[in-house]
Amino acid sequence: MSLIQAVNLNHSYEHQPILKNINLYVNKGEVLALIGPTGAGKTTLLRILDLLEKPGSGQIYFDGVEVNKSRKLQLQTRRRMSYVHQKPIVFSTDVFNNVACALRWRHIKGTAVRSKTEEVLNLVGLAGYENRSAKTLSGGETQRVAIARALVTEPEVLFLDEPTANLDPRSTIQMEELVQSIFRQYQTTIIMATHDLSQ
């Protein structure tokens, strides 16, 4: 059974069709890349699959259950997924608290917050950055903070919207290696939008 299934998805903005009859199946532990030029609807499809946006028509199934009929089901399902925006936002605090906030929002406390946050910071290559102000980081470092914040809750599905779009070539290579590391270490299902066919 597919972890995520989209059936006949259609979506428009101001009567302009963006998505037409999209059908896809994503299995657990799979990496799926949505490839296309700017304006092709990649971000819209990611947002719909992550239940951030409701499609004009069509169905979305998660673990065999149709989730876009019930608000309660959508909220329950969203807790099993994480989304990293193309231009991530960091809060006006240090790196540690930018990542740990995702756990605190879920009412996790104590040593579990520290150990999990330090684990993902190490994974994304930001060990030792805990006390740095997140607002002083480079673009690549900011992207890694956003990915750490998404990973700290151990999502079953990680959505990445053009994770290298605003990065220099060196940071792009590091980000590609990081995505591979996430997949190897956690076997997380990853759905990524990109315009770069080589990725």
Coordinates of N, CA, C and O in Angstrom, one line a residue:
M1 N 0.8 -1.2 0.0 CA 0.0 0.0 0.0 C 0.9 1.3 0.0 O 1.9 1.3 0.7
S2 N 0.5 2.3 -0.8 CA 1.2 3.5 -0.8 C 1.1 4.3 0.5 O 0.0 4.2 1.1
L3 N 2.1 5.0 0.9 CA 2.0 5.9 2.1 C 1.2 7.1 1.7 O 0.3 7.5 2.5
I4 N 1.5 7.7 0.5 CA 0.7 8.8 0.1 C 0.2 8.5 -1.3 O 0.9 8.0 -2.2
Q5 N -1.1 8.8 -1.5 CA -1.7 8.6 -2.9 C -2.5 9.8 -3.2 O -3.3 10.3 -2.4
A6 N -2.3 10.4 -4.4 CA -3.1 11.5 -4.9 C -3.9 11.0 -6.1 O -3.4 10.4 -7.0
V7 N -5.2 11.3 -6.1 CA -6.1 10.8 -7.1 C -6.8 12.0 -7.8 O -7.6 12.7 -7.1
N8 N -6.6 12.2 -9.1 CA -7.3 13.2 -9.9 C -7.3 14.6 -9.2 O -8.3 15.3 -9.1
L9 N -6.1 15.0 -8.8 CA -6.0 16.3 -8.2 C -6.0 17.4 -9.3 O -5.4 17.3 -10.3
N10 N -6.9 18.4 -9.0 CA -7.0 19.6 -9.8 C -6.9 20.8 -9.0 O -7.5 20.8 -7.8
H11 N -6.3 21.9 -9.4 CA -6.3 23.1 -8.7 C -6.1 24.3 -9.6 O -5.4 24.2 -10.6
S12 N -6.7 25.4 -9.2 CA -6.6 26.6 -10.0 C -6.5 27.8 -9.1 O -6.9 27.8 -7.9
Y13 N -5.8 28.9 -9.6 CA -5.8 30.1 -8.9 C -6.4 31.2 -9.8 O -6.0 31.4 -10.9
E14 N -7.5 31.8 -9.3 CA -8.2 32.8 -10.1 C -8.5 32.3 -11.5 O -8.3 33.0 -12.5
H15 N -9.1 31.1 -11.5 CA -9.6 30.4 -12.7 C -8.5 30.0 -13.7 O -8.7 29.6 -14.8
Q16 N -7.2 30.2 -13.2 CA -6.1 29.7 -14.0 C -5.6 28.3 -13.6 O -5.2 28.2 -12.4
P17 N -5.8 27.3 -14.4 CA -5.5 25.9 -14.0 C -4.0 25.8 -13.7 O -3.1 26.3 -14.4
I18 N -3.7 25.2 -12.5 CA -2.3 25.0 -12.1 C -2.0 23.5 -12.1 O -0.9 23.1 -12.6
L19 N -2.9 22.7 -11.6 CA -2.7 21.3 -11.6 C -3.9 20.6 -12.3 O -5.0 21.0 -12.1
K20 N -3.6 19.7 -13.2 CA -4.7 19.0 -13.9 C -4.5 17.5 -13.8 O -3.5 16.9 -14.2
N21 N -5.5 16.9 -13.2 CA -5.6 15.4 -13.1 C -4.3 14.7 -12.7 O -3.7 13.9 -13.3
I22 N -3.8 15.2 -11.5 CA -2.5 14.7 -11.0 C -2.8 13.4 -10.2 O -3.6 13.4 -9.3
N23 N -2.1 12.3 -10.6 CA -2.3 11.0 -9.9 C -0.8 10.6 -9.6 O 0.0 10.5 -10.5
L24 N -0.6 10.3 -8.3 CA 0.7 9.8 -7.9 C 0.6 8.9 -6.7 O -0.3 9.0 -5.9
Y25 N 1.6 8.0 -6.6 CA 1.7 7.1 -5.5 C 3.1 7.2 -4.9 O 4.1 7.2 -5.7
V26 N 3.3 7.4 -3.6 CA 4.6 7.5 -3.0 C 4.6 6.4 -1.9 O 3.8 6.4 -1.0
N27 N 5.6 5.5 -2.0 CA 5.7 4.4 -1.1 C 6.6 4.8 0.1 O 7.4 5.7 0.0
K28 N 6.4 4.2 1.2 CA 7.2 4.4 2.4 C 8.6 4.2 2.1 O 9.0 3.2 1.5
G29 N 9.5 5.2 2.5 CA 10.9 5.1 2.3 C 11.4 5.4 0.9 O 12.5 5.3 0.6
E30 N 10.5 6.0 0.1 CA 10.8 6.4 -1.3 C 11.2 7.9 -1.3 O 10.8 8.7 -0.5
V31 N 12.1 8.2 -2.3 CA 12.4 9.6 -2.5 C 11.8 9.9 -3.9 O 12.1 9.3 -4.9
L32 N 11.0 11.0 -3.9 CA 10.3 11.4 -5.1 C 10.7 12.8 -5.4 O 10.6 13.7 -4.6
A33 N 11.2 13.1 -6.7 CA 11.5 14.5 -7.1 C 10.4 14.9 -8.1 O 10.1 14.3 -9.0
L34 N 9.9 16.1 -7.8 CA 9.0 16.8 -8.7 C 9.8 17.8 -9.5 O 10.4 18.7 -8.9
I35 N 10.0 17.6 -10.8 CA 10.9 18.4 -11.6 C 10.1 19.2 -12.6 O 9.2 18.7 -13.3
G36 N 10.5 20.5 -12.7 CA 9.8 21.3 -13.6 C 10.3 22.8 -13.5 O 10.9 23.1 -12.4
P37 N 10.0 23.6 -14.4 CA 10.4 25.0 -14.4 C 9.6 25.8 -13.4 O 8.5 25.3 -12.9
T38 N 10.0 27.0 -13.1 CA 9.3 27.9 -12.2 C 7.9 28.1 -12.8 O 7.7 28.3 -13.9
G39 N 6.9 28.0 -11.9 CA 5.5 28.2 -12.3 C 4.8 27.0 -12.8 O 3.6 27.0 -13.2
A40 N 5.5 25.8 -12.7 CA 4.9 24.6 -13.2 C 3.9 24.0 -12.2 O 3.2 23.0 -12.5
G41 N 3.8 24.5 -10.9 CA 2.9 24.0 -9.9 C 3.5 23.0 -8.9 O 2.8 22.4 -8.1
K42 N 4.8 23.0 -8.9 CA 5.5 22.1 -7.9 C 5.2 22.4 -6.5 O 4.8 21.5 -5.7
T43 N 5.3 23.7 -6.1 CA 5.1 24.1 -4.8 C 3.6 23.9 -4.4 O 3.3 23.5 -3.3
T44 N 2.7 24.2 -5.3 CA 1.3 24.0 -5.1 C 1.0 22.5 -4.8 O 0.3 22.2 -3.8
L45 N 1.6 21.6 -5.6 CA 1.4 20.2 -5.3 C 2.0 19.8 -4.0 O 1.3 19.0 -3.2
L46 N 3.2 20.3 -3.6 CA 3.7 20.0 -2.3 C 2.8 20.4 -1.2 O 2.6 19.7 -0.2
R47 N 2.3 21.6 -1.3 CA 1.4 22.2 -0.2 C 0.2 21.4 -0.1 O -0.4 21.2 1.0
I48 N -0.4 20.9 -1.2 CA -1.6 20.1 -1.2 C -1.3 18.8 -0.6 O -2.1 18.3 0.3
L49 N -0.2 18.1 -1.0 CA 0.1 16.8 -0.4 C 0.4 16.9 1.1 O 0.2 16.0 1.9
D50 N 1.0 18.0 1.5 CA 1.3 18.3 3.0 C 0.0 18.8 3.7 O 0.1 19.1 4.9
L51 N -1.1 18.9 3.0 CA -2.4 19.3 3.6 C -2.3 20.8 4.1 O -3.1 21.1 5.0
L52 N -1.4 21.6 3.6 CA -1.4 23.0 3.9 C -2.4 23.8 3.0 O -2.8 24.9 3.4
E53 N -2.8 23.1 1.9 CA -3.7 23.8 1.0 C -4.7 22.7 0.5 O -4.3 21.6 0.3
K54 N -6.0 23.1 0.3 CA -7.0 22.1 -0.1 C -7.1 22.2 -1.6 O -7.1 23.3 -2.2
P55 N -7.1 21.0 -2.3 CA -7.2 21.0 -3.8 C -8.5 21.5 -4.2 O -9.5 21.3 -3.5
G56 N -8.6 22.0 -5.5 CA -9.9 22.3 -6.0 C -10.8 21.1 -6.1 O -12.0 21.1 -5.9
S57 N -10.2 19.9 -6.5 CA -10.9 18.7 -6.5 C -9.9 17.5 -6.5 O -8.7 17.7 -6.7
G58 N -10.4 16.4 -6.1 CA -9.5 15.2 -6.0 C -9.4 14.7 -4.6 O -9.8 15.4 -3.7
Q59 N -8.7 13.6 -4.4 CA -8.5 13.0 -3.1 C -7.1 12.8 -2.8 O -6.2 12.5 -3.7
I60 N -6.8 12.8 -1.5 CA -5.5 12.5 -1.0 C -5.6 11.4 0.1 O -6.4 11.6 1.0
Y61 N -4.8 10.4 -0.1 CA -4.9 9.3 0.9 C -3.5 9.2 1.6 O -2.5 9.3 1.0
F62 N -3.5 9.0 2.9 CA -2.3 8.8 3.7 C -2.5 7.5 4.4 O -3.4 7.4 5.2
D63 N -1.6 6.6 4.2 CA -1.6 5.3 4.8 C -3.0 4.6 4.6 O -3.6 4.0 5.4
G64 N -3.5 4.9 3.3 CA -4.8 4.2 3.0 C -6.1 4.9 3.4 O -7.2 4.5 3.1
V65 N -5.9 6.0 4.1 CA -7.1 6.8 4.7 C -7.2 8.1 3.9 O -6.2 8.8 3.8
E66 N -8.4 8.4 3.4 CA -8.7 9.7 2.7 C -8.7 10.8 3.8 O -9.5 10.8 4.7
V67 N -7.7 11.7 3.7 CA -7.5 12.7 4.7 C -8.1 14.1 4.5 O -8.2 14.8 5.4
N68 N -8.4 14.4 3.2 CA -8.8 15.7 3.0 C -10.3 15.9 3.1 O -10.9 16.9 2.7
K69 N -11.0 15.0 3.8 CA -12.5 15.2 4.1 C -12.7 15.7 5.5 O -13.7 16.4 5.7
S70 N -11.8 15.5 6.4 CA -12.0 15.8 7.8 C -10.9 16.7 8.3 O -9.7 16.3 8.1
R71 N -11.2 17.8 9.0 CA -10.2 18.7 9.5 C -9.4 17.9 10.6 O -8.2 18.1 10.7
K72 N -10.1 17.1 11.4 CA -9.4 16.4 12.4 C -8.3 15.4 11.8 O -7.2 15.3 12.3
L73 N -8.7 14.7 10.8 CA -7.8 13.8 10.1 C -6.6 14.5 9.5 O -5.5 14.1 9.6
Q74 N -6.9 15.7 9.0 CA -5.8 16.5 8.4 C -4.8 16.9 9.5 O -3.6 16.8 9.2
L75 N -5.3 17.3 10.6 CA -4.3 17.7 11.7 C -3.5 16.6 12.2 O -2.3 16.7 12.5
Q76 N -4.2 15.4 12.4 CA -3.5 14.2 12.8 C -2.4 13.8 11.8 O -1.3 13.4 12.2
T77 N -2.8 13.9 10.5 CA -1.8 13.5 9.5 C -0.7 14.4 9.4 O 0.5 14.0 9.2
R78 N -1.0 15.7 9.5 CA 0.1 16.8 9.4 C 1.2 16.6 10.5 O 2.3 16.9 10.3
R79 N 0.8 16.0 11.6 CA 1.8 15.8 12.7 C 2.8 14.7 12.3 O 3.8 14.5 12.9
R80 N 2.5 14.0 11.2 CA 3.3 12.9 10.8 C 4.2 13.3 9.6 O 4.9 12.5 9.0
M81 N 4.1 14.6 9.3 CA 4.9 15.2 8.1 C 5.5 16.5 8.5 O 5.1 17.1 9.5
S82 N 6.6 16.9 7.7 CA 7.2 18.2 7.9 C 7.5 18.8 6.5 O 7.8 18.1 5.6
Y83 N 7.5 20.1 6.5 CA 7.6 20.8 5.3 C 8.7 21.9 5.4 O 8.7 22.7 6.4
V84 N 9.6 21.9 4.5 CA 10.7 23.0 4.5 C 10.5 23.9 3.3 O 10.5 23.4 2.2
H85 N 10.2 25.1 3.6 CA 9.9 26.1 2.5 C 11.2 26.5 1.7 O 12.3 26.3 2.2
Q86 N 11.0 27.0 0.5 CA 12.1 27.4 -0.3 C 12.9 28.5 0.3 O 14.1 28.5 0.3
K87 N 12.2 29.4 1.0 CA 12.9 30.5 1.7 C 12.5 30.3 3.2 O 11.6 30.9 3.6
P88 N 13.3 29.5 3.9 CA 12.9 29.2 5.3 C 13.0 30.4 6.2 O 13.8 31.4 6.0
I89 N 12.2 30.4 7.2 CA 12.1 31.5 8.2 C 12.8 31.0 9.5 O 12.5 29.8 9.9
V90 N 13.7 31.8 10.1 CA 14.2 31.5 11.4 C 13.7 32.5 12.4 O 13.5 33.7 12.0
F91 N 13.6 32.1 13.6 CA 13.1 33.0 14.7 C 14.3 33.8 15.3 O 15.5 33.4 15.2
S92 N 14.0 34.9 15.9 CA 15.0 35.8 16.5 C 15.5 35.2 17.8 O 15.2 35.8 18.9
T93 N 16.1 34.1 17.7 CA 16.7 33.4 18.9 C 17.9 32.6 18.4 O 18.2 32.7 17.3
D94 N 18.4 31.8 19.3 CA 19.6 31.1 18.9 C 19.2 29.8 18.1 O 18.0 29.5 18.0
V95 N 20.2 29.2 17.5 CA 20.0 28.0 16.7 C 19.3 26.9 17.5 O 18.4 26.3 17.0
F96 N 19.8 26.6 18.7 CA 19.2 25.6 19.5 C 17.7 25.8 19.6 O 16.9 24.8 19.4
N97 N 17.3 26.9 20.0 CA 15.8 27.2 20.3 C 15.0 27.2 19.0 O 13.8 26.9 19.0
N98 N 15.7 27.6 17.9 CA 15.0 27.5 16.6 C 14.6 26.1 16.2 O 13.5 25.8 15.7
V99 N 15.4 25.1 16.6 CA 15.1 23.7 16.3 C 14.3 23.1 17.4 O 13.3 22.4 17.1
A100 N 14.6 23.4 18.7 CA 13.9 22.8 19.8 C 12.4 23.2 19.9 O 11.6 22.5 20.4
C101 N 12.1 24.4 19.3 CA 10.7 24.9 19.3 C 9.7 23.9 18.8 O 8.6 23.7 19.2
A102 N 10.1 23.1 17.7 CA 9.2 22.1 17.1 C 8.8 21.0 18.1 O 7.7 20.5 18.1
L103 N 9.7 20.7 19.0 CA 9.4 19.7 20.1 C 8.6 20.3 21.2 O 7.6 19.7 21.7
R104 N 8.9 21.6 21.6 CA 8.1 22.2 22.6 C 6.7 22.5 22.2 O 5.8 22.4 23.0
W105 N 6.5 22.7 20.9 CA 5.1 22.9 20.4 C 4.3 21.6 20.6 O 3.1 21.6 20.7
R106 N 5.0 20.5 20.7 CA 4.3 19.2 20.9 C 4.4 18.8 22.3 O 4.2 17.6 22.6
H107 N 4.7 19.7 23.2 CA 4.7 19.5 24.7 C 5.8 18.5 25.1 O 5.5 17.8 26.1
I108 N 6.9 18.3 24.4 CA 8.0 17.5 24.8 C 8.9 18.4 25.7 O 9.2 19.5 25.3
K109 N 9.4 17.8 26.8 CA 10.1 18.6 27.7 C 11.4 17.9 28.2 O 11.6 16.7 27.8
G110 N 12.2 18.6 28.9 CA 13.3 18.0 29.6 C 14.5 17.6 28.7 O 14.7 18.2 27.7
T111 N 15.1 16.5 29.2 CA 16.4 16.0 28.5 C 16.1 15.5 27.1 O 16.9 15.5 26.2
A112 N 14.8 15.1 26.8 CA 14.5 14.6 25.5 C 14.6 15.7 24.4 O 15.0 15.5 23.3
V113 N 14.3 17.0 24.8 CA 14.4 18.1 23.9 C 15.9 18.3 23.6 O 16.3 18.5 22.4
R114 N 16.7 18.4 24.6 CA 18.1 18.6 24.4 C 18.8 17.5 23.6 O 19.5 17.8 22.6
S115 N 18.5 16.3 23.9 CA 19.2 15.2 23.2 C 18.8 15.1 21.7 O 19.6 14.9 20.9
K116 N 17.5 15.2 21.5 CA 17.0 15.1 20.1 C 17.5 16.3 19.3 O 17.9 16.2 18.1
T117 N 17.5 17.5 19.9 CA 17.9 18.7 19.1 C 19.4 18.6 18.8 O 19.8 18.9 17.7
E118 N 20.2 18.2 19.8 CA 21.6 18.0 19.5 C 21.9 17.0 18.4 O 22.8 17.1 17.6
E119 N 21.1 15.9 18.4 CA 21.2 14.8 17.4 C 21.0 15.4 16.0 O 21.8 15.1 15.1
V120 N 19.9 16.1 15.8 CA 19.7 16.6 14.5 C 20.6 17.7 14.0 O 21.0 17.8 12.9
L121 N 21.1 18.5 15.0 CA 22.1 19.6 14.7 C 23.4 18.9 14.2 O 24.0 19.4 13.3
N122 N 23.7 17.8 14.8 CA 24.9 17.1 14.4 C 24.7 16.5 13.0 O 25.6 16.6 12.2
L123 N 23.5 16.0 12.8 CA 23.2 15.4 11.4 C 23.4 16.4 10.3 O 23.9 16.2 9.3
V124 N 22.8 17.7 10.6 CA 22.8 18.7 9.5 C 24.1 19.5 9.5 O 24.3 20.4 8.7
G125 N 25.1 19.1 10.3 CA 26.4 19.8 10.3 C 26.5 21.1 11.1 O 27.3 21.9 10.8
L126 N 25.6 21.3 12.1 CA 25.6 22.5 12.8 C 25.9 22.3 14.3 O 25.5 23.1 15.1
A127 N 26.5 21.2 14.6 CA 27.0 21.0 16.0 C 27.9 22.1 16.4 O 28.8 22.4 15.6
G128 N 27.8 22.7 17.5 CA 28.6 23.8 17.9 C 28.0 25.2 17.6 O 28.5 26.2 18.0
Y129 N 26.9 25.1 16.9 CA 26.2 26.4 16.5 C 25.0 26.7 17.5 O 24.3 27.7 17.3
E130 N 24.8 25.9 18.5 CA 23.6 26.0 19.3 C 23.4 27.4 19.8 O 22.2 27.8 19.9
N131 N 24.4 28.1 20.2 CA 24.2 29.4 20.8 C 24.4 30.6 19.9 O 24.2 31.8 20.3
R132 N 24.6 30.3 18.6 CA 24.6 31.4 17.6 C 23.3 31.9 17.3 O 22.3 31.2 17.3
S133 N 23.2 33.2 17.0 CA 21.9 33.8 16.6 C 21.5 33.3 15.2 O 22.4 33.4 14.3
A134 N 20.3 32.8 15.1 CA 19.9 32.2 13.8 C 19.9 33.3 12.7 O 20.0 33.0 11.5
K135 N 19.7 34.5 13.1 CA 19.6 35.6 12.1 C 20.9 36.0 11.5 O 21.0 36.7 10.6
T136 N 22.0 35.5 12.1 CA 23.4 35.8 11.6 C 23.9 34.7 10.6 O 25.0 34.8 10.1
L137 N 23.1 33.7 10.4 CA 23.6 32.5 9.6 C 23.6 32.8 8.1 O 22.8 33.7 7.6
S138 N 24.4 32.1 7.3 CA 24.4 32.2 5.9 C 23.2 31.5 5.3 O 22.4 30.8 6.1
G139 N 22.9 31.6 4.0 CA 21.8 31.0 3.4 C 21.8 29.5 3.6 O 20.7 28.9 3.9
G140 N 22.9 28.9 3.4 CA 23.0 27.4 3.5 C 22.8 27.0 4.9 O 22.1 25.9 5.2
E141 N 23.4 27.7 5.9 CA 23.2 27.4 7.3 C 21.7 27.6 7.7 O 21.2 26.7 8.5
T142 N 21.1 28.6 7.2 CA 19.7 28.8 7.6 C 18.8 27.7 7.0 O 17.9 27.2 7.7
Q143 N 19.1 27.2 5.8 CA 18.4 26.1 5.3 C 18.6 24.8 6.1 O 17.7 24.1 6.3
R144 N 19.8 24.6 6.6 CA 20.1 23.5 7.5 C 19.3 23.5 8.8 O 18.9 22.5 9.4
V145 N 19.2 24.8 9.4 CA 18.4 24.9 10.6 C 17.0 24.6 10.3 O 16.3 23.9 11.1
A146 N 16.4 25.0 9.2 CA 15.0 24.7 8.8 C 14.8 23.2 8.7 O 13.8 22.6 9.1
I147 N 15.8 22.5 8.1 CA 15.7 21.0 7.9 C 15.8 20.3 9.3 O 15.1 19.4 9.6
A148 N 16.7 20.8 10.1 CA 16.8 20.3 11.5 C 15.5 20.4 12.2 O 15.1 19.5 12.9
R149 N 14.9 21.6 12.1 CA 13.6 21.8 12.8 C 12.5 20.9 12.3 O 11.7 20.4 13.0
A150 N 12.6 20.6 11.0 CA 11.6 19.7 10.4 C 11.9 18.2 10.8 O 11.0 17.4 11.0
L151 N 13.1 17.9 11.0 CA 13.5 16.5 11.3 C 13.4 16.1 12.8 O 13.2 15.0 13.1
V152 N 13.4 17.1 13.6 CA 13.5 16.8 15.1 C 12.2 16.1 15.6 O 12.3 15.4 16.6
T153 N 11.1 16.3 14.9 CA 9.9 15.6 15.3 C 9.8 14.2 14.7 O 8.7 13.6 14.8
E154 N 10.8 13.8 14.0 CA 10.8 12.4 13.3 C 9.6 12.2 12.4 O 8.9 11.3 12.6
P155 N 9.5 13.0 11.4 CA 8.4 12.9 10.5 C 8.5 11.6 9.6 O 9.6 11.2 9.3
E156 N 7.4 11.1 9.2 CA 7.4 10.0 8.3 C 7.6 10.5 6.9 O 8.1 9.7 6.0
V157 N 7.2 11.7 6.6 CA 7.4 12.3 5.3 C 8.0 13.7 5.4 O 7.6 14.5 6.2
L158 N 9.0 14.0 4.6 CA 9.7 15.3 4.6 C 9.5 15.9 3.2 O 9.9 15.3 2.2
F159 N 8.9 17.0 3.2 CA 8.7 17.8 2.0 C 9.7 18.9 1.9 O 9.9 19.7 2.8
L160 N 10.4 18.9 0.8 CA 11.5 19.9 0.6 C 11.1 20.7 -0.7 O 11.1 20.2 -1.8
D161 N 10.9 22.0 -0.5 CA 10.5 22.9 -1.7 C 11.8 23.6 -2.2 O 12.3 24.5 -1.6
E162 N 12.3 23.1 -3.3 CA 13.5 23.7 -3.9 C 14.6 24.0 -2.9 O 15.0 25.1 -2.7
P163 N 15.1 23.0 -2.2 CA 16.0 23.2 -1.1 C 17.4 23.8 -1.5 O 18.1 24.3 -0.6
T164 N 17.7 23.8 -2.8 CA 19.0 24.4 -3.2 C 18.8 25.7 -4.1 O 19.8 26.2 -4.6
A165 N 17.6 26.2 -4.2 CA 17.3 27.2 -5.1 C 18.1 28.5 -4.8 O 18.4 29.2 -5.8
N166 N 18.3 28.8 -3.6 CA 18.9 30.1 -3.2 C 20.3 29.9 -2.7 O 20.8 30.8 -2.0
L167 N 21.0 28.8 -3.0 CA 22.3 28.5 -2.5 C 23.4 28.6 -3.5 O 23.2 28.4 -4.7
D168 N 24.6 28.9 -3.0 CA 25.8 28.9 -3.9 C 26.2 27.5 -4.2 O 25.7 26.5 -3.6
P169 N 27.0 27.2 -5.2 CA 27.3 25.9 -5.6 C 27.9 25.0 -4.5 O 27.5 23.8 -4.4
R170 N 28.7 25.5 -3.6 CA 29.2 24.7 -2.5 C 28.1 24.3 -1.6 O 28.1 23.1 -1.2
S171 N 27.3 25.2 -1.2 CA 26.2 24.9 -0.3 C 25.2 24.0 -0.9 O 24.6 23.1 -0.3
T172 N 25.0 24.1 -2.3 CA 24.1 23.2 -3.0 C 24.6 21.7 -2.9 O 23.8 20.8 -2.6
I173 N 25.9 21.5 -3.0 CA 26.5 20.2 -2.9 C 26.3 19.6 -1.5 O 25.9 18.5 -1.3
Q174 N 26.5 20.5 -0.5 CA 26.3 20.1 0.9 C 24.9 19.7 1.2 O 24.6 18.8 1.9
M175 N 23.9 20.5 0.6 CA 22.5 20.2 0.8 C 22.1 18.9 0.2 O 21.4 18.1 0.8
E176 N 22.7 18.6 -1.0 CA 22.4 17.3 -1.7 C 22.9 16.2 -0.9 O 22.2 15.1 -0.7
E177 N 24.1 16.3 -0.3 CA 24.7 15.3 0.5 C 23.9 15.1 1.8 O 23.7 14.0 2.3
L178 N 23.3 16.2 2.4 CA 22.5 16.2 3.6 C 21.2 15.4 3.3 O 20.9 14.5 4.1
V179 N 20.6 15.6 2.2 CA 19.4 14.9 1.9 C 19.6 13.4 1.8 O 18.9 12.6 2.3
Q180 N 20.8 13.1 1.2 CA 21.1 11.6 1.1 C 21.4 11.1 2.5 O 21.0 9.9 2.7
S181 N 22.0 11.8 3.3 CA 22.3 11.4 4.7 C 21.0 11.1 5.5 O 20.9 10.2 6.2
I182 N 20.0 12.0 5.3 CA 18.7 11.9 6.0 C 18.1 10.6 5.6 O 17.6 9.8 6.4
F183 N 18.1 10.4 4.3 CA 17.5 9.2 3.7 C 18.2 7.9 4.3 O 17.5 7.0 4.7
R184 N 19.5 7.9 4.2 CA 20.2 6.7 4.7 C 20.0 6.5 6.2 O 19.8 5.3 6.6
Q185 N 20.0 7.5 7.0 CA 20.0 7.4 8.5 C 18.5 7.1 9.0 O 18.4 6.3 9.9
Y186 N 17.5 7.8 8.4 CA 16.2 7.7 8.9 C 15.2 6.9 8.0 O 14.1 6.6 8.5
Q187 N 15.6 6.7 6.8 CA 14.7 6.1 5.8 C 13.4 6.9 5.7 O 12.3 6.3 5.5
T188 N 13.5 8.2 5.9 CA 12.4 9.1 5.8 C 11.9 9.1 4.3 O 12.7 9.2 3.4
T189 N 10.6 9.1 4.1 CA 10.0 9.3 2.8 C 10.2 10.8 2.5 O 9.9 11.7 3.2
I190 N 10.8 11.1 1.3 CA 11.2 12.5 0.9 C 10.5 12.8 -0.4 O 10.6 12.1 -1.4
I191 N 9.8 13.9 -0.4 CA 9.2 14.5 -1.6 C 9.8 15.9 -1.8 O 9.6 16.7 -1.0
M192 N 10.5 16.0 -2.9 CA 11.3 17.2 -3.1 C 11.0 17.9 -4.5 O 10.9 17.2 -5.5
A193 N 10.7 19.2 -4.5 CA 10.5 19.9 -5.7 C 11.9 20.5 -6.1 O 12.6 21.0 -5.3
T194 N 12.2 20.4 -7.4 CA 13.4 21.0 -7.9 C 13.2 21.3 -9.4 O 12.4 20.8 -10.1
H195 N 14.0 22.3 -9.9 CA 14.1 22.5 -11.3 C 15.4 22.0 -11.9 O 15.6 22.1 -13.1
D196 N 16.2 21.3 -11.1 CA 17.5 20.8 -11.5 C 17.4 19.3 -11.8 O 17.3 18.5 -10.8
L197 N 17.4 18.9 -13.0 CA 17.3 17.5 -13.4 C 18.4 16.6 -12.8 O 18.1 15.5 -12.5
S198 N 19.6 17.2 -12.6 CA 20.7 16.4 -12.1 C 20.4 15.9 -10.6 O 20.9 14.9 -10.2
Q199 N 19.6 16.6 -9.9 CA 19.3 16.2 -8.5 C 18.4 15.0 -8.5 O 18.3 14.3 -7.5

